[in-house]
């Protein structure tokens, strides 16, 4: 029996949408107020979903505490109370849109999980805007 | 890399579940208090999910502001503070169940999006009742 | 020891903001899209808060089941899946704004509670708009 | 047109994570504070999602009241205000992890639904921990 | 300037409503399914609100981390994943109704705060049932 | 009859807790990771509550649209997608703690409301941390 197990975590971060390969006016046109050079920020919610078979010994697909620890080490400890553009290596050459943040989180967590587990990441930038990446 | 991008919006509307092809007693038996001839109403939440590849220039699958504008033009401006049965053309010959409202929203938004983008619509009628349509 | 005990319930209703003592153009100017003659509607959430002393026998200020029954009889059974203007006597001569609905609910529930209990009503018209009446 | 219809319900229950085939020290190591022999408990939220074609007569995939009744009979009436390990037959020989509870709910509801309807169960153990089972 | 500062925490616990001074039949009549001798449980949310003047040096009424630590030491570490009736000294001779749990939490936290700070406790037993105690 | 009317809005901003009158090490000791010189950010929710008598002509204490416009002009248009420390005049000489932000919002909105209306501001910095200021 295959079950999806999900764990929610959150981090608070500053960012700015900006593509350094483009001019300032192109950036402002593309990203509007999200391009503010003085930054803005969000309370991000991230949901990691792991799909696999139930271990008959434990009744778990994966121990939620293990999943929580991986999320803390790969995401929260690196992103929380940081400036994504300035403080996080992953975004030195990548625009920290919700889409790209989800991909970065998926890549970080994917290498910590066994190959027989599938992974999907949902990232809420606000209550109204969210994205999902499943490695496709 | 394919990512799903979701945007939530809401509208407040009156409606009545009623199939004009059936008798009054059949309608009352099928729809109970939802068939009240004086109408009732809901705060509807609608989530539009668009799946596509990330544009490397912007880091976007679709600009959330574009998605928000399409939702406003096709759904909110037409449905908000209206009587779905009386004021909205789509439901002149269609019972405004949550299922049918989701199909109507999907059809309206589908023709506004590029063919390489997939679309899915979730409609919450109440916090406890919701439906999803993906064009299947 | 005085404790406040709160119970949340909800009802779905149609309404229209309209003061019959005013002209149609005055009503439209005052109430805008909320004055739509074909009605609109909401999922209303109502929170009744009762303040009193803890009964040492039960550890209750009031049995939540009793509070729930009073809310059902005085509010939900009368308002749910109804048109507030047409179907509910209380609003035959009163504009069903959130403020007035809260006052009506307070008056209905007040007479069902012992005099040593204080009552307050919070009414959510949407997640973003809500009112509170305490009999002041 | 195929639509997913979802209904949310909840129950409050006590449980303990414990595999009787293992020693006490193994159980404590595997399940930590969730293995407390005096039990702990949760407000469980369960979402049942049914996928099928819209009936043109009603505009329904399934009447929400029918879905609600099935959830009440198969889940809420059996699990609410109970000790899952002691009071519910399904967990006499099965560890009541979120994964296993979702599988039990799916099996109970599956046999009450027509074969042309697909079923999926989401179970929230807390706001941050949830699982999904679709019969795979 | 006096400001209220609030912090939310949660704990998962088992309990049973039962007054040992009463007979079994009286307990069952008073507390119904909440009297189940095999226990049930809840995800409790607790909000501690502290009112005081803003310290001009920090801009804080109280450091949220201090408030969080007090809540962890006095409430979460003692109540989480426990049986309130069996495992928590405070309820050896007191029925763990929501009202009484709020009073116990208030008493525990009150003695940890400076006299110039006012304290109020809100306890959610479910999303629909909650209580508030302010030391009155 | 006096009723409280509440309206919720939100803004996304970057900030840093920092008292320029103190040394860097004092700031780091007082504010920890919230003192990060590269900023972090939040999705702030703000609830403005206005208390007054119901106008018998409209059934309103205050038109929600008027309250919404005042919130937009005094708060959202100035704070949203900004760096509170760098971009907002009010915080040039004031540490943007939740407490101080609530006081600034109250002062801005107070001068826009009639004297017969009372005002209270609730500010959520995260779902778990929030403050309230009523002009006391």
mmCIF file of C-alpha atoms in Angstrom, chain B residues 49 69 99:
data_model
loop_
_atom_site.group_PDB
_atom_site.id
_atom_site.type_symbol
_atom_site.label_atom_id
_atom_site.label_comp_id
_atom_site.label_asym_id
_atom_site.label_seq_id
_atom_site.Cartn_x
_atom_site.Cartn_y
_atom_site.Cartn_z
ATOM 1 C CA UNK B 49 -3.749 25.966 -11.013
ATOM 2 C CA UNK B 69 -6.292 39.439 -14.161
ATOM 3 C CA UNK B 99 -19.410 20.705 -10.046
#
